[in-house]
Coordinates of C-alpha atoms and ligand atoms in Angstrom, one line a residue:
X1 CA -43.9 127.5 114.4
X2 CA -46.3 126.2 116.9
X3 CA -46.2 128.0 120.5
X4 CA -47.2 126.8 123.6
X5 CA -49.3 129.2 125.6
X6 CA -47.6 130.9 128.5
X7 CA -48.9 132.2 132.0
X8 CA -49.8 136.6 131.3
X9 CA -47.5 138.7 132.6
X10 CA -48.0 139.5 136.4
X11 CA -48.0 143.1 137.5
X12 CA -45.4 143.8 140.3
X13 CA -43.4 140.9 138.9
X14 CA -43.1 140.9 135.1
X15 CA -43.5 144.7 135.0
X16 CA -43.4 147.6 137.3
X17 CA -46.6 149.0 138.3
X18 CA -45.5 152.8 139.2
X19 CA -42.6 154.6 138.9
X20 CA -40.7 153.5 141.9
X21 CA -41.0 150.2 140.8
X22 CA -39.6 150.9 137.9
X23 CA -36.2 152.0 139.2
X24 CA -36.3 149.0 141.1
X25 CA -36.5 147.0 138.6
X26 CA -34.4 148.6 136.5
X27 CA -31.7 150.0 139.0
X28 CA -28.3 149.5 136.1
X29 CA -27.8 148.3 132.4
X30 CA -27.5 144.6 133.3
X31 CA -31.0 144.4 134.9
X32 CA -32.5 145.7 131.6
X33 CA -30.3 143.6 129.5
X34 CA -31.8 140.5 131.7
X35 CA -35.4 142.3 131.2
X36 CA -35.2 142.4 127.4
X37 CA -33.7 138.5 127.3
X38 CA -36.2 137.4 129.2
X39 CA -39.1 138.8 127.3
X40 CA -37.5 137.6 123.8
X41 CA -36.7 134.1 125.2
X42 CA -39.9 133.6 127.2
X43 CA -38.8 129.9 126.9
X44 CA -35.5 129.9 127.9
X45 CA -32.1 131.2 125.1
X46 CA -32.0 129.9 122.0
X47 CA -28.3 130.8 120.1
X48 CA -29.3 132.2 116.8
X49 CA -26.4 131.3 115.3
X50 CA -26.9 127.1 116.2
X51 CA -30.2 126.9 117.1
X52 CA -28.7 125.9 120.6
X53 CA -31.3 126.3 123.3
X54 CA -29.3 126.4 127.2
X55 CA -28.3 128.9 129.3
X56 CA -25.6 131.0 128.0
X57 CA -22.7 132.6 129.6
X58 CA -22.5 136.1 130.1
X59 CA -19.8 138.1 128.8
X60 CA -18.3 141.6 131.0
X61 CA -20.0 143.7 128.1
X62 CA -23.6 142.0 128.9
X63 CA -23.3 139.9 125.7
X64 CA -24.9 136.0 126.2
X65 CA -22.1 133.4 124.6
X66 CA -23.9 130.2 123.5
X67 CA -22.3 126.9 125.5
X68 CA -22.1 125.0 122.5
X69 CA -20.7 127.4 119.5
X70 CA -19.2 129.8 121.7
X71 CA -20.9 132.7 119.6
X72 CA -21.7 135.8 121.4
X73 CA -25.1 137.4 120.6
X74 CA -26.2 140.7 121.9
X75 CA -30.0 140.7 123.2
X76 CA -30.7 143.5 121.2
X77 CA -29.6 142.6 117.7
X78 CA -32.1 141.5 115.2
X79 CA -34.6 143.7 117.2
X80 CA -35.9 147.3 116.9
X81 CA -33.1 148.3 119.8
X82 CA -30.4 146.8 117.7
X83 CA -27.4 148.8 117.6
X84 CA -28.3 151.8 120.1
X85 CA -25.3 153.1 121.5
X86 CA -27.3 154.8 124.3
X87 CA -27.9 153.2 127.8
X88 CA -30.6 150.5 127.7
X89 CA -32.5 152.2 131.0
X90 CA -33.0 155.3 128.7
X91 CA -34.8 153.8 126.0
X92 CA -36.6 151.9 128.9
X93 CA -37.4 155.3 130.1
X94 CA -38.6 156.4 126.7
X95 CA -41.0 153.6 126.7
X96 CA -42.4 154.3 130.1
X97 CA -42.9 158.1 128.9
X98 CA -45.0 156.9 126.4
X99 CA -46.6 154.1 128.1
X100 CA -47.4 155.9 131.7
X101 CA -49.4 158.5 130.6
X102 CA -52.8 158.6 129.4
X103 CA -52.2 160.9 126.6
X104 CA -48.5 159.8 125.6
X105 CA -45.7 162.0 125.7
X106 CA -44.1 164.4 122.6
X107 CA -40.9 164.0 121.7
X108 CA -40.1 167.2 123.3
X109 CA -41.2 166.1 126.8
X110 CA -39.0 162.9 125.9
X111 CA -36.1 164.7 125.3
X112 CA -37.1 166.8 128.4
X113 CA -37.5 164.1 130.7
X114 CA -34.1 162.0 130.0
X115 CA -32.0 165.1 129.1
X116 CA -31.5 164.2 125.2
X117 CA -29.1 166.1 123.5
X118 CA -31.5 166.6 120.8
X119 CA -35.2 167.2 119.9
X120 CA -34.2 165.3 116.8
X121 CA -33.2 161.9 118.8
X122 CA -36.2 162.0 120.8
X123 CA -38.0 162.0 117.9
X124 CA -36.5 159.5 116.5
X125 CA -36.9 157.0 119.7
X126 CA -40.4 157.5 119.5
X127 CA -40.7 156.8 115.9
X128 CA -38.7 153.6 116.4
X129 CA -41.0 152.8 119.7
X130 CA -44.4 153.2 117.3
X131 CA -42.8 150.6 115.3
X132 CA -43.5 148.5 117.9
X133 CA -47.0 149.2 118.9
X134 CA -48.7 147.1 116.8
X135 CA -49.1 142.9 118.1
X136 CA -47.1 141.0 115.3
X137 CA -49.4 138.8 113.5
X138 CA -52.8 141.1 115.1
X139 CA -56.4 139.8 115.1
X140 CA -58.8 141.0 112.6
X141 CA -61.8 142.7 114.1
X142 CA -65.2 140.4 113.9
X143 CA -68.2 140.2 114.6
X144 CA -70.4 143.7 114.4
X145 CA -67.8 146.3 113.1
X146 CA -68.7 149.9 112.0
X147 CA -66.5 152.2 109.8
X148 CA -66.7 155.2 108.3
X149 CA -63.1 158.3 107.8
X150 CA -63.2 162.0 109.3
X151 CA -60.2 164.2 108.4
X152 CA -57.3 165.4 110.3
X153 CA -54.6 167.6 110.0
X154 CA -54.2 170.9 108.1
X155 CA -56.1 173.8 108.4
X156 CA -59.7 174.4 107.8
X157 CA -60.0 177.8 107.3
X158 CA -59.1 179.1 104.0
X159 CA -60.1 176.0 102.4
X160 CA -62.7 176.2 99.6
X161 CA -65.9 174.0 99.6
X162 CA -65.2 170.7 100.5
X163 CA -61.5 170.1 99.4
X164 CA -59.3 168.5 101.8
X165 CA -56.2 170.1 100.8
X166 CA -53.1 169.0 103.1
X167 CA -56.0 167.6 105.0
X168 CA -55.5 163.2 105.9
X169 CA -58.3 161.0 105.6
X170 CA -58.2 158.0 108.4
X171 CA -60.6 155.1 107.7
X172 CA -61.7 154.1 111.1
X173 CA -63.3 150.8 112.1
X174 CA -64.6 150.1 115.8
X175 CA -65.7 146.9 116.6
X176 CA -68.8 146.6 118.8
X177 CA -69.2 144.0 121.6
X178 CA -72.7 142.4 121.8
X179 CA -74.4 145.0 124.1
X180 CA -73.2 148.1 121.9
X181 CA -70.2 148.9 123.6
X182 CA -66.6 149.4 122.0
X183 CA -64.4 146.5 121.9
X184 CA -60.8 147.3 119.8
X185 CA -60.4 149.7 116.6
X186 CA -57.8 150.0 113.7
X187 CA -57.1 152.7 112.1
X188 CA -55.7 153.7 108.2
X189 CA -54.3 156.4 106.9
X190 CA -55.9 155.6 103.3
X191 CA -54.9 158.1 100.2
X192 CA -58.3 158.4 99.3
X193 CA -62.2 157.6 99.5
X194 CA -62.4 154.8 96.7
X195 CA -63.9 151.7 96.9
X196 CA -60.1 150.4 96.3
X197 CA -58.8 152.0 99.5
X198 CA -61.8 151.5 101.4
X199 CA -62.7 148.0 101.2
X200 CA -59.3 147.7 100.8
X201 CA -59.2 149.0 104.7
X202 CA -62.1 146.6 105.4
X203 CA -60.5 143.3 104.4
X204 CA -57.8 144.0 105.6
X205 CA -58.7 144.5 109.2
X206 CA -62.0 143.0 109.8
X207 CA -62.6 138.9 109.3
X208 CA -64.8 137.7 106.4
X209 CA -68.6 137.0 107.5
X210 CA -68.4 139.9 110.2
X211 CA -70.9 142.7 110.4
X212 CA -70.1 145.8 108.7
X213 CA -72.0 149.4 109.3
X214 CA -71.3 152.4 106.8
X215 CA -72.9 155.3 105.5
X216 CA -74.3 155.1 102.1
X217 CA -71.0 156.0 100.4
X218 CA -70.5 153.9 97.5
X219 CA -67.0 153.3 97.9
X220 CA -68.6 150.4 100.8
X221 CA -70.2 149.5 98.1
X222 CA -68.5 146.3 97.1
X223 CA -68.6 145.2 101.0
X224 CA -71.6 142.1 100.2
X225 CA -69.2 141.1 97.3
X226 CA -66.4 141.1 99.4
X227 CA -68.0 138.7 101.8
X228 CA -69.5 141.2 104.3
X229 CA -72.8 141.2 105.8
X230 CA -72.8 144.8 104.9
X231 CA -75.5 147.6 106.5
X232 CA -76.0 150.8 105.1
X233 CA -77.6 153.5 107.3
X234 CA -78.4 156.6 105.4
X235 CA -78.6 160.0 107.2
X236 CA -81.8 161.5 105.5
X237 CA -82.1 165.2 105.0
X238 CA -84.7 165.9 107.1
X239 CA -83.1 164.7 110.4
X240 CA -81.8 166.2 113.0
X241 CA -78.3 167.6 112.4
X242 CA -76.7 166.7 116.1
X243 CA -77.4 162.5 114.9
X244 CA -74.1 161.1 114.0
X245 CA -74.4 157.6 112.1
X246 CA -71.5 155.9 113.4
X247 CA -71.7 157.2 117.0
X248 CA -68.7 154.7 118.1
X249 CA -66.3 155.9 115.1
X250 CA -67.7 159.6 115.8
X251 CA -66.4 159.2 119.6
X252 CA -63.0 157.7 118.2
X253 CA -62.5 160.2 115.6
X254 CA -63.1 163.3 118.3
X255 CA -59.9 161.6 120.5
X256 CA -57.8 160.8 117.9
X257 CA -58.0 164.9 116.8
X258 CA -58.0 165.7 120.3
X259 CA -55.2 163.9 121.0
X260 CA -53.4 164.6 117.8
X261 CA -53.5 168.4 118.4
X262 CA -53.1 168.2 122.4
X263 CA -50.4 165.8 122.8
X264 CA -48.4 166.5 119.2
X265 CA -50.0 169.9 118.8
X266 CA -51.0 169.2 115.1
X267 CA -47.4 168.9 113.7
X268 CA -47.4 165.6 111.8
X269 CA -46.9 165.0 108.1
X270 CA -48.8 162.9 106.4
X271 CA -45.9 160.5 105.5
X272 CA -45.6 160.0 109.3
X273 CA -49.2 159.4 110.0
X274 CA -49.6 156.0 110.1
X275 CA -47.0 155.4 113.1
X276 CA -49.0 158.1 115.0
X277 CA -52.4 156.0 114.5
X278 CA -50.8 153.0 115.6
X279 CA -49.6 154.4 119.0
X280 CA -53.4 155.8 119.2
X281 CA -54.7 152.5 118.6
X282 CA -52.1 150.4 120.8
X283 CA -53.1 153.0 123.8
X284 CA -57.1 153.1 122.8
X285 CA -57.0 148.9 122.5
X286 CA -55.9 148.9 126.4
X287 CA -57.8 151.5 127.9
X288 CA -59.0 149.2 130.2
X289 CA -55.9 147.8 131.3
X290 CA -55.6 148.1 135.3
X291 CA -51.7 149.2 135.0
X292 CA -50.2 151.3 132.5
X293 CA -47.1 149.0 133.3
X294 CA -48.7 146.3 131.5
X295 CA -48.7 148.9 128.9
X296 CA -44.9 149.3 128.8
X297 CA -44.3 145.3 128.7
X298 CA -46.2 144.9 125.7
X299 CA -44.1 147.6 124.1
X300 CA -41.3 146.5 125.0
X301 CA -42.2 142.7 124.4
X302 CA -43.7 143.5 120.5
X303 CA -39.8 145.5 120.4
X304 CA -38.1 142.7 120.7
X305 CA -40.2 140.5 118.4
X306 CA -39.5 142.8 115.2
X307 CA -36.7 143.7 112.9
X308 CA -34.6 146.8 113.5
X309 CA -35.8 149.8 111.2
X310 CA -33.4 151.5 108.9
X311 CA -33.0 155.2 110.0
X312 CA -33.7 156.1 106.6
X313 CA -37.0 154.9 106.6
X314 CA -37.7 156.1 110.0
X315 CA -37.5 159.8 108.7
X316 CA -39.5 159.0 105.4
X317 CA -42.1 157.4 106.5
X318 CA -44.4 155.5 104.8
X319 CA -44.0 157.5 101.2
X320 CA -47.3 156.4 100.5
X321 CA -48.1 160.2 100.9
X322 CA -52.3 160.9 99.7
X323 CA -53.0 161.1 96.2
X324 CA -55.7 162.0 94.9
X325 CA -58.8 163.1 97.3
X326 CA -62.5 163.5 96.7
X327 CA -64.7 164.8 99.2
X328 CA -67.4 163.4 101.2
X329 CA -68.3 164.2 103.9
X330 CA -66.8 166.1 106.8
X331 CA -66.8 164.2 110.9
Ligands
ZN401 ZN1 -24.7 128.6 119.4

């Protein structure tokens, strides 16, 4: 479907800058219901049972009825907030929780904050919420792009040699803007350090033609075949041990443990990994954003853009749990 380009979203007016605004904005149930039709309808209600675009009426319970078929549609369903029985201003909440700080929030401060009965539902919002950190339909990275993994999770101590036993490997790639600087990154949880799950990462997230920096592990090796212009740098023996290759992944890698042990305090299994990387990456990729509240608008406009998640697969995970692991090298 072809879109038409809209206007950005306006601090102050499409989303609240602090926290004051934010109760103003959202002061009862109907203002959020209008909030979350008006950022899934950008252009105006379409009925999805017709097709029907118009102004619908509005039912007591806050549901839209299409003019012409009469058919009442709920703003949430069909999106990641379908069927919540809570109040829409406390998932609202959740999302500026997450959104408003620099470092995130835990479930526990979640459930803290907004008085949840449980550690277990806070949990569960914020697994649903990572669902929605990621831009349906994202650019690849281009131009100069440099990737290499490091290792989180686990323990070190007590484990021999270089094994990386209950240890994750996370391919990272950072692209670089012309003068050196970081541009965005994605991250992968990837089972291990094949060329299969390597590349795998690489063509997946980075365009053909592009750039790419490694070390001289051969699982990059099939980069030039995959159409990468691909640069090996080797770290020689002799140098000195405080160079780091990929100094921009090296500088991502030391947040995402940072953050992963400060803000979650290390407790994530691997099967939830990935949703954890995603909220790193949708908070790293807008760093430079001027308000956090423009933060919490993309959240909630990417949640009402995708399919509701099973609760099932909210508490497995991915399932895609690592296989087999061989050792490489240690960030
Ligand atoms: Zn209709």
């Amino acid at each position: 479907m072809l879109k038409k380009s809209l206007p950005g979203p306006r601090a102050g007016i499409d989303y609240p800058r602090t926290l004051g605004e934010f109760h103003e904005f959202f002061s009862d149930e109907a203002a959020c219901s209008h909030y979350l039709e008006r950022l899934r309808w950008r252009e105006g209600f379409v009925c999805p049972a017709c097709g029907q675009s118009g102004t619908p009426w509005r039912s007591k319970r806050l549901l839209l009825v299409c003019s012409a078929c009469q058919r009442q549609t709920s703003v949430t369903a069909g999106t990641l907030l379908a069927g919540t029985r809570s109040p829409l201003r406390f998932w609202f909440l959740a999302a500026w929780e997450v959104t408003s700080r620099k470092l995130g929030a835990s479930a526990l401060s979640v459930q803290r904050t907004l008085g949840l009965p449980s550690y277990k539902t806070a949990w569960t919002w914020l697994q649903k919420l990572r669902r929605a950190m990621v831009r349906p339909n994202r650019d690849q990275l281009s131009n100069r792009v440099e990737v290499d993994e490091c290792y989180v999770g686990g323990e070190e101590e007590g484990v021999h040699g270089r094994e990386t036993h209950r240890k994750a490997i996370v391919a990272i790639a950072v692209e670089l803007k012309a003068r050196g600087q970081t541009a965005r990154i994605r991250l992968r949880h990837v089972p291990d350090l094949t060329a299969e799950s390597l590349v795998g990462f690489v063509t997946e997230v980075v365009e053909p033609g592009s750039i790419v920096e490694t070390d001289g592990w051969s699982g990059y090796s099939p980069l030039k075949e995959a159409g990468y212009k691909h640069r090996v740098t080797v770290l020689s023996a002799a140098s000195d041990p405080a160079h780091v290759v990929m100094p921009h992944v090296h500088r991502v890698a030391s947040l995402l443990k940072r953050w992963l042990l400060g803000t979650h305090q290390g407790g994530i299994s691997n099967n939830h990994l990935p949703y954890y990387l995603d909220e790193f990456t949708f908070r790293f990729n807008r760093r430079t954003s001027d308000s956090r509240g423009l933060l919490f608008y993309r959240l909630l406009s990417f949640a009402v853009q995708i399919d509701p998640v099973p609760i099932k697969e909210l508490f497995q995970g991915t399932g895609r749990g690592p296989r087999r692991r061989r050792a490489k090298h240690k960030m």
